[in-house]
mmCIF file of C-alpha atoms in Angstrom:
data_model
loop_
_atom_site.group_PDB
_atom_site.id
_atom_site.type_symbol
_atom_site.label_atom_id
_atom_site.label_comp_id
_atom_site.label_asym_id
_atom_site.label_seq_id
_atom_site.Cartn_x
_atom_site.Cartn_y
_atom_site.Cartn_z
ATOM 1 C CA MET A 1 -6.348 -28.113 41.851
ATOM 2 C CA SER A 2 -4.744 -30.340 39.203
ATOM 3 C CA THR A 3 -2.740 -33.403 40.293
ATOM 4 C CA SER A 4 -0.096 -32.625 37.671
ATOM 5 C CA SER A 5 3.342 -31.662 38.961
ATOM 6 C CA LEU A 6 3.462 -28.720 36.560
ATOM 7 C CA LEU A 7 0.781 -26.050 36.189
ATOM 8 C CA PRO A 8 0.786 -23.368 33.490
ATOM 9 C CA THR A 9 1.529 -19.733 34.286
ATOM 10 C CA LEU A 10 0.040 -16.668 32.675
ATOM 11 C CA THR A 11 1.222 -16.132 29.128
ATOM 12 C CA GLY A 12 4.031 -13.660 28.501
ATOM 13 C CA ASN A 13 1.814 -10.853 27.188
ATOM 14 C CA TYR A 14 0.300 -10.422 30.663
ATOM 15 C CA TYR A 15 3.625 -8.870 31.672
ATOM 16 C CA THR A 16 4.383 -6.846 28.546
ATOM 17 C CA ASP A 17 1.163 -5.678 26.900
ATOM 18 C CA PRO A 18 0.366 -2.012 27.707
ATOM 19 C CA ALA A 19 -3.311 -2.725 26.995
ATOM 20 C CA ILE A 20 -3.413 -5.401 29.696
ATOM 21 C CA PHE A 21 -1.653 -3.051 32.115
ATOM 22 C CA ALA A 22 -4.210 -0.326 31.312
ATOM 23 C CA ALA A 23 -6.999 -2.802 32.086
ATOM 24 C CA GLU A 24 -5.294 -3.689 35.377
ATOM 25 C CA GLN A 25 -5.126 -0.010 36.293
ATOM 26 C CA GLU A 26 -8.833 0.408 35.624
ATOM 27 C CA LEU A 27 -10.200 -2.892 36.924
ATOM 28 C CA ILE A 28 -7.785 -3.731 39.753
ATOM 29 C CA PHE A 29 -5.901 -0.712 41.149
ATOM 30 C CA GLU A 30 -8.801 1.725 40.718
ATOM 31 C CA GLN A 31 -11.431 -0.684 42.046
ATOM 32 C CA MET A 32 -9.742 -2.169 45.122
ATOM 33 C CA TRP A 33 -8.443 -0.865 48.427
ATOM 34 C CA PHE A 34 -4.930 0.452 47.798
ATOM 35 C CA CYS A 35 -2.439 1.311 50.553
ATOM 36 C CA VAL A 36 -0.954 4.758 49.880
ATOM 37 C CA ALA A 37 0.902 6.081 52.935
ATOM 38 C CA ARG A 38 1.967 5.513 56.511
ATOM 39 C CA GLY A 39 -0.279 7.500 58.837
ATOM 40 C CA GLU A 40 2.732 9.261 60.346
ATOM 41 C CA ASP A 41 3.609 10.566 56.868
ATOM 42 C CA VAL A 42 0.526 12.779 57.206
ATOM 43 C CA ALA A 43 0.613 13.046 60.974
ATOM 44 C CA THR A 44 -0.627 16.623 61.352
ATOM 45 C CA PRO A 45 -3.368 18.667 59.644
ATOM 46 C CA GLY A 46 -2.092 19.969 56.318
ATOM 47 C CA ALA A 47 0.712 17.427 55.912
ATOM 48 C CA PHE A 48 0.332 15.692 52.568
ATOM 49 C CA ARG A 49 1.683 13.096 50.173
ATOM 50 C CA THR A 50 0.900 12.647 46.489
ATOM 51 C CA VAL A 51 0.769 9.110 45.083
ATOM 52 C CA GLU A 52 -0.115 7.397 41.827
ATOM 53 C CA VAL A 53 -3.020 4.945 41.986
ATOM 54 C CA GLY A 54 -3.965 3.453 38.660
ATOM 55 C CA ARG A 55 -4.247 6.316 36.197
ATOM 56 C CA GLU A 56 -4.820 8.955 38.868
ATOM 57 C CA SER A 57 -2.641 11.203 40.992
ATOM 58 C CA LEU A 58 -3.989 11.352 44.541
ATOM 59 C CA LEU A 59 -3.516 13.941 47.258
ATOM 60 C CA VAL A 60 -3.462 12.338 50.711
ATOM 61 C CA THR A 61 -3.651 14.629 53.738
ATOM 62 C CA ARG A 62 -5.053 15.009 57.239
ATOM 63 C CA ALA A 63 -7.949 17.328 58.041
ATOM 64 C CA ALA A 64 -8.376 19.580 61.067
ATOM 65 C CA ASP A 65 -10.451 16.891 62.816
ATOM 66 C CA GLY A 66 -7.482 14.500 62.669
ATOM 67 C CA ALA A 67 -8.980 12.175 60.063
ATOM 68 C CA ALA A 68 -7.121 11.214 56.897
ATOM 69 C CA ARG A 69 -8.527 12.548 53.644
ATOM 70 C CA ALA A 70 -7.758 11.734 50.019
ATOM 71 C CA PHE A 71 -8.683 13.612 46.860
ATOM 72 C CA LEU A 72 -7.990 13.422 43.164
ATOM 73 C CA ASN A 73 -4.999 15.733 42.771
ATOM 74 C CA VAL A 74 -6.746 17.896 40.165
ATOM 75 C CA CYS A 75 -7.989 21.485 40.399
ATOM 76 C CA ARG A 76 -11.691 21.651 39.579
ATOM 77 C CA HIS A 77 -11.281 24.838 37.555
ATOM 78 C CA ARG A 78 -9.142 23.903 34.557
ATOM 79 C CA GLY A 79 -7.616 20.588 35.595
ATOM 80 C CA ALA A 80 -4.120 21.628 36.691
ATOM 81 C CA LYS A 81 -2.292 19.263 39.045
ATOM 82 C CA LEU A 82 -2.904 20.807 42.445
ATOM 83 C CA CYS A 83 0.209 19.547 44.261
ATOM 84 C CA ALA A 84 3.287 18.719 42.216
ATOM 85 C CA GLU A 85 5.510 17.807 45.181
ATOM 86 C CA GLU A 86 5.707 14.239 46.510
ATOM 87 C CA SER A 87 5.224 15.469 50.064
ATOM 88 C CA GLY A 88 4.949 18.649 52.074
ATOM 89 C CA ALA A 89 2.631 20.624 54.323
ATOM 90 C CA VAL A 90 0.210 23.533 54.038
ATOM 91 C CA LYS A 91 -1.301 25.591 56.832
ATOM 92 C CA ARG A 92 -4.943 25.737 55.819
ATOM 93 C CA THR A 93 -5.420 25.460 52.074
ATOM 94 C CA PHE A 94 -4.169 23.817 48.899
ATOM 95 C CA ARG A 95 -3.783 26.555 46.297
ATOM 96 C CA CYS A 96 -3.598 25.917 42.558
ATOM 97 C CA MET A 97 -0.619 27.629 40.934
ATOM 98 C CA TYR A 98 -2.559 28.343 37.728
ATOM 99 C CA HIS A 99 -5.555 30.497 38.698
ATOM 100 C CA ALA A 100 -5.218 30.460 42.505
ATOM 101 C CA TRP A 101 -8.297 28.413 43.297
ATOM 102 C CA ALA A 102 -7.844 27.284 46.906
ATOM 103 C CA TYR A 103 -9.327 24.360 48.823
ATOM 104 C CA ASP A 104 -9.439 23.660 52.551
ATOM 105 C CA LEU A 105 -8.278 20.425 54.161
ATOM 106 C CA ASP A 106 -11.747 18.920 53.656
ATOM 107 C CA GLY A 107 -11.563 19.684 49.927
ATOM 108 C CA LYS A 108 -14.077 22.548 49.935
ATOM 109 C CA LEU A 109 -13.461 25.458 47.566
ATOM 110 C CA VAL A 110 -12.739 28.415 49.847
ATOM 111 C CA ALA A 111 -11.132 31.053 47.631
ATOM 112 C CA ALA A 112 -10.636 32.056 44.005
ATOM 113 C CA PRO A 113 -10.144 35.350 42.195
ATOM 114 C CA ASN A 114 -13.532 37.110 41.922
ATOM 115 C CA LEU A 115 -15.303 34.237 43.678
ATOM 116 C CA VAL A 116 -17.458 36.661 45.706
ATOM 117 C CA LYS A 117 -18.841 37.950 42.413
ATOM 118 C CA MET A 118 -20.013 34.434 41.533
ATOM 119 C CA PRO A 119 -22.525 33.689 44.314
ATOM 120 C CA ASP A 120 -24.076 30.875 42.283
ATOM 121 C CA VAL A 121 -20.879 28.772 42.522
ATOM 122 C CA ASN A 122 -21.448 25.943 45.007
ATOM 123 C CA ARG A 123 -18.211 25.682 46.963
ATOM 124 C CA VAL A 124 -18.836 22.084 47.969
ATOM 125 C CA GLU A 125 -19.895 20.957 44.502
ATOM 126 C CA TYR A 126 -16.770 22.549 43.029
ATOM 127 C CA GLY A 127 -14.538 21.216 45.765
ATOM 128 C CA LEU A 128 -11.918 18.531 45.264
ATOM 129 C CA ARG A 129 -13.135 15.086 44.252
ATOM 130 C CA LYS A 130 -13.037 12.873 47.323
ATOM 131 C CA VAL A 131 -11.740 9.320 47.447
ATOM 132 C CA HIS A 132 -12.826 6.704 50.003
ATOM 133 C CA VAL A 133 -10.366 6.390 52.918
ATOM 134 C CA ARG A 134 -9.728 3.888 55.706
ATOM 135 C CA GLU A 135 -6.912 3.772 58.252
ATOM 136 C CA TRP A 136 -5.711 0.402 59.537
ATOM 137 C CA LEU A 137 -2.430 -0.976 60.853
ATOM 138 C CA GLY A 138 -1.143 2.604 60.956
ATOM 139 C CA TYR A 139 -1.542 3.025 57.171
ATOM 140 C CA VAL A 140 -3.883 5.030 54.960
ATOM 141 C CA TRP A 141 -5.799 2.961 52.401
ATOM 142 C CA VAL A 142 -7.891 4.460 49.604
ATOM 143 C CA CYS A 143 -10.379 3.221 47.038
ATOM 144 C CA LEU A 144 -11.270 5.077 43.853
ATOM 145 C CA ALA A 145 -14.364 2.992 43.141
ATOM 146 C CA GLU A 146 -17.712 4.723 43.481
ATOM 147 C CA ARG A 147 -18.846 1.826 45.664
ATOM 148 C CA PRO A 148 -15.765 0.338 47.329
ATOM 149 C CA PRO A 149 -15.589 -3.364 48.124
ATOM 150 C CA SER A 150 -15.696 -4.506 51.730
ATOM 151 C CA PHE A 151 -12.501 -3.461 53.503
ATOM 152 C CA GLU A 152 -13.142 -6.114 56.115
ATOM 153 C CA ALA A 153 -13.422 -8.861 53.498
ATOM 154 C CA ASP A 154 -10.670 -7.813 51.089
ATOM 155 C CA VAL A 155 -7.979 -6.321 53.343
ATOM 156 C CA MET A 156 -8.589 -7.686 56.828
ATOM 157 C CA GLY A 157 -9.805 -10.911 55.251
ATOM 158 C CA ALA A 158 -6.452 -11.440 53.527
ATOM 159 C CA CYS A 159 -4.775 -11.423 56.943
ATOM 160 C CA VAL A 160 -7.329 -13.865 58.325
ATOM 161 C CA GLU A 161 -6.889 -16.128 55.298
ATOM 162 C CA ARG A 162 -3.135 -16.220 55.898
ATOM 163 C CA LEU A 163 -2.928 -16.254 59.708
ATOM 164 C CA GLY A 164 -6.235 -17.912 60.618
ATOM 165 C CA ASN A 165 -7.526 -14.963 62.648
ATOM 166 C CA LEU A 166 -7.220 -11.183 62.978
ATOM 167 C CA ASP A 167 -5.789 -11.236 66.509
ATOM 168 C CA SER A 168 -2.549 -12.695 65.206
ATOM 169 C CA ILE A 169 -1.619 -9.524 63.304
ATOM 170 C CA GLU A 170 -3.173 -7.093 65.775
ATOM 171 C CA ARG A 171 -0.859 -8.416 68.510
ATOM 172 C CA TYR A 172 2.043 -6.703 66.720
ATOM 173 C CA GLY A 173 0.392 -3.328 67.287
ATOM 174 C CA LEU A 174 1.389 -1.933 63.898
ATOM 175 C CA GLU A 175 -0.559 1.286 64.456
ATOM 176 C CA ALA A 176 1.676 2.105 67.439
ATOM 177 C CA LEU A 177 4.974 1.300 65.701
ATOM 178 C CA THR A 178 7.079 3.905 63.939
ATOM 179 C CA VAL A 179 9.219 3.918 60.801
ATOM 180 C CA GLY A 180 12.842 3.212 61.708
ATOM 181 C CA ARG A 181 13.967 3.014 58.095
ATOM 182 C CA ARG A 182 12.342 3.420 54.685
ATOM 183 C CA ILE A 183 13.855 2.349 51.369
ATOM 184 C CA ARG A 184 12.314 3.068 47.976
ATOM 185 C CA TYR A 185 13.144 0.670 45.153
ATOM 186 C CA ASP A 186 12.606 1.409 41.471
ATOM 187 C CA VAL A 187 12.078 -2.035 39.960
ATOM 188 C CA LYS A 188 12.128 -2.499 36.194
ATOM 189 C CA ALA A 189 9.630 -5.331 36.235
ATOM 190 C CA ASN A 190 5.903 -5.955 36.046
ATOM 191 C CA TRP A 191 4.068 -5.825 39.386
ATOM 192 C CA LYS A 192 2.815 -9.409 39.030
ATOM 193 C CA LEU A 193 6.369 -10.763 38.828
ATOM 194 C CA ILE A 194 7.068 -9.125 42.181
ATOM 195 C CA ILE A 195 3.950 -10.621 43.786
ATOM 196 C CA GLU A 196 4.714 -14.080 42.392
ATOM 197 C CA ASN A 197 8.255 -13.844 43.728
ATOM 198 C CA PHE A 198 7.052 -12.870 47.200
ATOM 199 C CA MET A 199 4.528 -15.694 47.318
ATOM 200 C CA GLU A 200 6.974 -18.556 46.735
ATOM 201 C CA CYS A 201 10.229 -19.826 48.207
ATOM 202 C CA TYR A 202 11.322 -22.249 45.501
ATOM 203 C CA HIS A 203 14.022 -19.668 44.757
ATOM 204 C CA CYS A 204 15.076 -19.088 48.376
ATOM 205 C CA SER A 205 17.954 -21.556 48.585
ATOM 206 C CA THR A 206 19.285 -20.218 45.273
ATOM 207 C CA ILE A 207 19.369 -16.460 45.855
ATOM 208 C CA HIS A 208 18.696 -15.863 49.581
ATOM 209 C CA PRO A 209 21.575 -17.424 51.574
ATOM 210 C CA GLU A 210 21.176 -14.981 54.477
ATOM 211 C CA LEU A 211 17.427 -15.584 54.741
ATOM 212 C CA VAL A 212 17.775 -19.365 54.550
ATOM 213 C CA HIS A 213 20.399 -19.228 57.316
ATOM 214 C CA VAL A 214 17.873 -17.502 59.590
ATOM 215 C CA LEU A 215 14.884 -19.564 58.371
ATOM 216 C CA PRO A 216 16.350 -22.964 57.398
ATOM 217 C CA GLU A 217 12.990 -24.520 56.514
ATOM 218 C CA PHE A 218 12.930 -22.226 53.464
ATOM 219 C CA ALA A 219 15.674 -24.371 51.958
ATOM 220 C CA GLY A 220 12.930 -26.922 51.260
ATOM 221 C CA GLY A 221 11.305 -24.557 48.780
ATOM 222 C CA TYR A 222 7.944 -24.053 50.500
ATOM 223 C CA ALA A 223 7.055 -20.509 51.556
ATOM 224 C CA ALA A 224 5.591 -19.987 55.011
ATOM 225 C CA GLN A 225 2.446 -18.480 53.498
ATOM 226 C CA TYR A 226 1.807 -21.758 51.683
ATOM 227 C CA TYR A 227 0.221 -22.920 54.970
ATOM 228 C CA VAL A 228 -2.535 -21.139 56.902
ATOM 229 C CA GLY A 229 -1.306 -19.939 60.280
ATOM 230 C CA HIS A 230 2.234 -21.223 59.839
ATOM 231 C CA GLY A 231 5.227 -19.131 60.779
ATOM 232 C CA ALA A 232 8.690 -20.167 59.650
ATOM 233 C CA GLU A 233 10.828 -20.983 62.692
ATOM 234 C CA PHE A 234 14.255 -19.439 63.287
ATOM 235 C CA GLY A 235 17.213 -21.817 63.064
ATOM 236 C CA ARG A 236 18.533 -23.332 66.295
ATOM 237 C CA ASP A 237 21.688 -21.235 66.284
ATOM 238 C CA VAL A 238 19.848 -18.064 65.214
ATOM 239 C CA GLU A 239 19.250 -15.421 67.868
ATOM 240 C CA GLY A 240 17.359 -12.823 65.856
ATOM 241 C CA PHE A 241 16.004 -11.774 62.458
ATOM 242 C CA THR A 242 19.251 -10.089 61.430
ATOM 243 C CA VAL A 243 21.609 -10.377 58.487
ATOM 244 C CA ASP A 244 23.993 -12.657 60.404
ATOM 245 C CA GLY A 245 21.468 -14.287 62.740
ATOM 246 C CA SER A 246 22.843 -12.417 65.749
ATOM 247 C CA ALA A 247 20.566 -11.060 68.459
ATOM 248 C CA GLY A 248 18.077 -8.464 67.374
ATOM 249 C CA LEU A 249 16.066 -6.105 69.549
ATOM 250 C CA PRO A 250 13.645 -6.907 72.376
ATOM 251 C CA ALA A 251 10.489 -8.564 71.068
ATOM 252 C CA ILE A 252 7.350 -6.464 70.660
ATOM 253 C CA SER A 253 5.749 -6.829 74.078
ATOM 254 C CA THR A 254 2.242 -7.717 72.872
ATOM 255 C CA ILE A 255 3.016 -10.692 70.619
ATOM 256 C CA ALA A 256 2.016 -14.177 71.740
ATOM 257 C CA ALA A 257 4.563 -16.699 72.994
ATOM 258 C CA GLU A 258 4.024 -18.878 69.922
ATOM 259 C CA GLN A 259 4.880 -15.917 67.658
ATOM 260 C CA ASP A 260 8.353 -15.550 69.144
ATOM 261 C CA ARG A 261 11.173 -16.818 66.920
ATOM 262 C CA ARG A 262 8.764 -17.041 63.974
ATOM 263 C CA TYR A 263 8.416 -15.254 60.652
ATOM 264 C CA TYR A 264 5.038 -14.711 58.986
ATOM 265 C CA ALA A 265 4.415 -13.288 55.501
ATOM 266 C CA ILE A 266 1.105 -11.912 54.230
ATOM 267 C CA THR A 267 0.078 -10.815 50.728
ATOM 268 C CA ILE A 268 -2.794 -8.328 50.541
ATOM 269 C CA LYS A 269 -3.814 -7.961 46.922
ATOM 270 C CA PRO A 270 -3.133 -6.007 44.871
ATOM 271 C CA GLN A 271 -0.003 -4.350 46.291
ATOM 272 C CA VAL A 272 0.893 -4.946 49.948
ATOM 273 C CA PHE A 273 3.282 -7.412 51.577
ATOM 274 C CA ILE A 274 3.570 -7.647 55.360
ATOM 275 C CA ASN A 275 6.423 -9.477 57.115
ATOM 276 C CA LEU A 276 6.041 -10.126 60.835
ATOM 277 C CA VAL A 277 9.005 -10.995 63.068
ATOM 278 C CA PRO A 278 9.275 -10.766 66.860
ATOM 279 C CA ASP A 279 10.992 -7.379 67.154
ATOM 280 C CA HIS A 280 9.828 -5.484 64.055
ATOM 281 C CA VAL A 281 7.504 -5.489 61.059
ATOM 282 C CA ILE A 282 8.501 -4.995 57.408
ATOM 283 C CA PHE A 283 5.739 -3.446 55.300
ATOM 284 C CA HIS A 284 5.964 -3.236 51.476
ATOM 285 C CA ARG A 285 3.746 -1.107 49.249
ATOM 286 C CA MET A 286 3.908 -1.395 45.463
ATOM 287 C CA TYR A 287 3.063 1.432 43.082
ATOM 288 C CA PRO A 288 2.798 -0.031 39.542
ATOM 289 C CA LEU A 289 3.689 2.835 37.163
ATOM 290 C CA ALA A 290 4.069 1.023 33.852
ATOM 291 C CA VAL A 291 3.835 -2.473 32.427
ATOM 292 C CA ASP A 292 7.574 -2.893 33.131
ATOM 293 C CA ARG A 293 8.162 -0.526 36.069
ATOM 294 C CA THR A 294 7.084 -0.742 39.710
ATOM 295 C CA ILE A 295 8.057 1.437 42.651
ATOM 296 C CA VAL A 296 8.273 -0.522 45.911
ATOM 297 C CA GLU A 297 8.346 1.439 49.152
ATOM 298 C CA CYS A 298 9.456 -0.623 52.145
ATOM 299 C CA ASP A 299 9.094 0.423 55.799
ATOM 300 C CA TRP A 300 10.901 -1.174 58.733
ATOM 301 C CA LEU A 301 8.623 -0.582 61.750
ATOM 302 C CA TYR A 302 9.739 -0.682 65.385
ATOM 303 C CA PRO A 303 8.326 0.372 68.759
ATOM 304 C CA PRO A 304 8.809 4.155 69.108
ATOM 305 C CA GLY A 305 11.039 3.744 72.166
ATOM 306 C CA VAL A 306 13.454 1.587 70.185
ATOM 307 C CA VAL A 307 13.833 4.189 67.439
ATOM 308 C CA ALA A 308 14.040 7.083 69.906
ATOM 309 C CA SER A 309 16.775 5.299 71.863
ATOM 310 C CA GLY A 310 19.071 5.322 68.839
ATOM 311 C CA ALA A 311 19.322 1.522 68.883
ATOM 312 C CA ASP A 312 21.259 -0.040 66.013
ATOM 313 C CA LEU A 313 18.703 -1.113 63.421
ATOM 314 C CA SER A 314 21.213 -1.781 60.671
ATOM 315 C CA ARG A 315 21.479 -5.563 60.948
ATOM 316 C CA SER A 316 17.707 -6.155 60.810
ATOM 317 C CA VAL A 317 17.318 -3.623 57.991
ATOM 318 C CA GLU A 318 20.226 -5.136 56.078
ATOM 319 C CA LEU A 319 18.704 -8.617 56.098
ATOM 320 C CA PHE A 320 15.501 -7.743 54.277
ATOM 321 C CA ASP A 321 17.142 -5.036 52.195
ATOM 322 C CA ARG A 322 19.383 -7.793 50.798
ATOM 323 C CA VAL A 323 16.355 -10.046 50.298
ATOM 324 C CA ASN A 324 14.563 -7.241 48.462
ATOM 325 C CA ARG A 325 17.512 -6.504 46.191
ATOM 326 C CA GLN A 326 18.030 -10.189 45.452
ATOM 327 C CA ASP A 327 14.334 -10.597 44.631
ATOM 328 C CA PHE A 328 14.085 -7.482 42.505
ATOM 329 C CA GLU A 329 17.181 -8.422 40.518
ATOM 330 C CA ALA A 330 15.536 -11.770 39.781
ATOM 331 C CA CYS A 331 12.312 -10.046 38.714
ATOM 332 C CA GLU A 332 14.258 -7.702 36.449
ATOM 333 C CA ARG A 333 16.024 -10.732 34.995
ATOM 334 C CA CYS A 334 12.612 -12.232 34.164
ATOM 335 C CA GLN A 335 11.025 -9.127 32.638
ATOM 336 C CA PRO A 336 12.832 -9.241 29.236
ATOM 337 C CA GLY A 337 12.010 -12.931 28.924
ATOM 338 C CA MET A 338 8.294 -12.197 29.135
ATOM 339 C CA SER A 339 8.435 -10.817 25.571
ATOM 340 C CA SER A 340 10.479 -13.725 24.210
ATOM 341 C CA ARG A 341 8.854 -16.192 21.861
ATOM 342 C CA ALA A 342 10.104 -18.833 24.310
ATOM 343 C CA TYR A 343 7.614 -17.483 26.870
ATOM 344 C CA ALA A 344 4.752 -16.629 24.521
ATOM 345 C CA GLU A 345 2.704 -19.505 25.938
ATOM 346 C CA GLY A 346 3.984 -18.927 29.469
ATOM 347 C CA GLY A 347 6.044 -21.057 31.831
ATOM 348 C CA VAL A 348 5.242 -23.605 34.517
ATOM 349 C CA LEU A 349 4.744 -23.799 38.275
ATOM 350 C CA VAL A 350 6.209 -26.666 40.330
ATOM 351 C CA PRO A 351 4.207 -28.068 43.298
ATOM 352 C CA SER A 352 5.617 -25.616 45.849
ATOM 353 C CA GLU A 353 4.433 -22.814 43.539
ATOM 354 C CA HIS A 354 0.958 -24.155 42.757
ATOM 355 C CA HIS A 355 -0.708 -21.523 44.963
ATOM 356 C CA ILE A 356 0.541 -18.885 42.482
ATOM 357 C CA ALA A 357 -1.944 -20.343 39.984
ATOM 358 C CA VAL A 358 -4.721 -19.114 42.277
ATOM 359 C CA PHE A 359 -3.281 -15.601 41.977
ATOM 360 C CA HIS A 360 -3.155 -15.928 38.190
ATOM 361 C CA HIS A 361 -6.804 -16.989 38.037
ATOM 362 C CA TRP A 362 -7.669 -14.047 40.293
ATOM 363 C CA VAL A 363 -5.974 -11.618 37.881
ATOM 364 C CA GLN A 364 -7.785 -13.095 34.894
ATOM 365 C CA ASP A 365 -11.131 -12.948 36.684
ATOM 366 C CA ARG A 366 -10.578 -9.296 37.660
ATOM 367 C CA LEU A 367 -9.922 -8.350 34.040
ATOM 368 C CA VAL A 368 -13.306 -9.618 32.862
ATOM 369 C CA ARG A 369 -15.456 -6.508 32.495
ATOM 370 C CA PRO A 370 -18.848 -6.811 34.183
ATOM 371 C CA GLU A 371 -21.805 -6.752 31.830
ATOM 372 C CA LYS A 372 -23.760 -3.515 31.890
#
């Protein structure tokens, strides 16, 4: 890394050029593991969600054997979108509204008008196109690549890189938690601006007064994830990770003593942020839809007994909801400037932001097409 105080950022066109965004869809979102849904969103066979990954619409569901499945959301007959709804449930089959081709929960073609008169039609070959699926941390992850990269290296490895080991995140038992609140944000900004914002805390003392009150070390401008294994410590007068620093909920029983009164943040490229605090977990998923538009879906996860008890979650939800809205407003403030001649050559990163340069180099490397 350079010894200069200021490092260059990506140039402005990386945030505004539709051609660069198209390349990112093809070479990043469609080639990497991409988190698409909470497992409980498709908890029972036939429950489904549709999501946009890169240039594709995906149908995510659960089969009769209890395993998650994902398919390209396209009928194999004439290409109609199979499921138009964002979520729902079917009993046994997904049926195309156009010519009534129907597929079972494993994607096999099981019915179509006059199908019995076409015995040469292979029902597996003409089934839905499958997508690779993994479930981890209670979420469904998919990969559109023909040969997906190592999930252990790219997804689990990102947690190890940040926390130092895998046990540190597994102690929170994310797969056993449940969604206490979900908020969906429609952000008019490029996905990379949102990642860059999440990775640094140079802005924290400026726009996050509530967060800095709870985590006073953030006033110094260095994000917790700048250091491997470090968790930002709650302020002395702070009782919990709440909007006013008042007491939160009982800590998750399986976390280690050294994780109490600490906040940890993890970035899993290309579109997941995980925030770990003693009594809940905040899990962000980004869905980049256009060069200047990103949907962010944020889950607040708690032990099931806490949610079932009707406990007041509002103060913990309000804290990070404010942080999100403050961050996204800042990102939306930056987006128009990316097309200004003042930013044509890019901006600069101060020392507490130098790790963002690593992310920028990663993006540039991903956009280099492999030689055939």
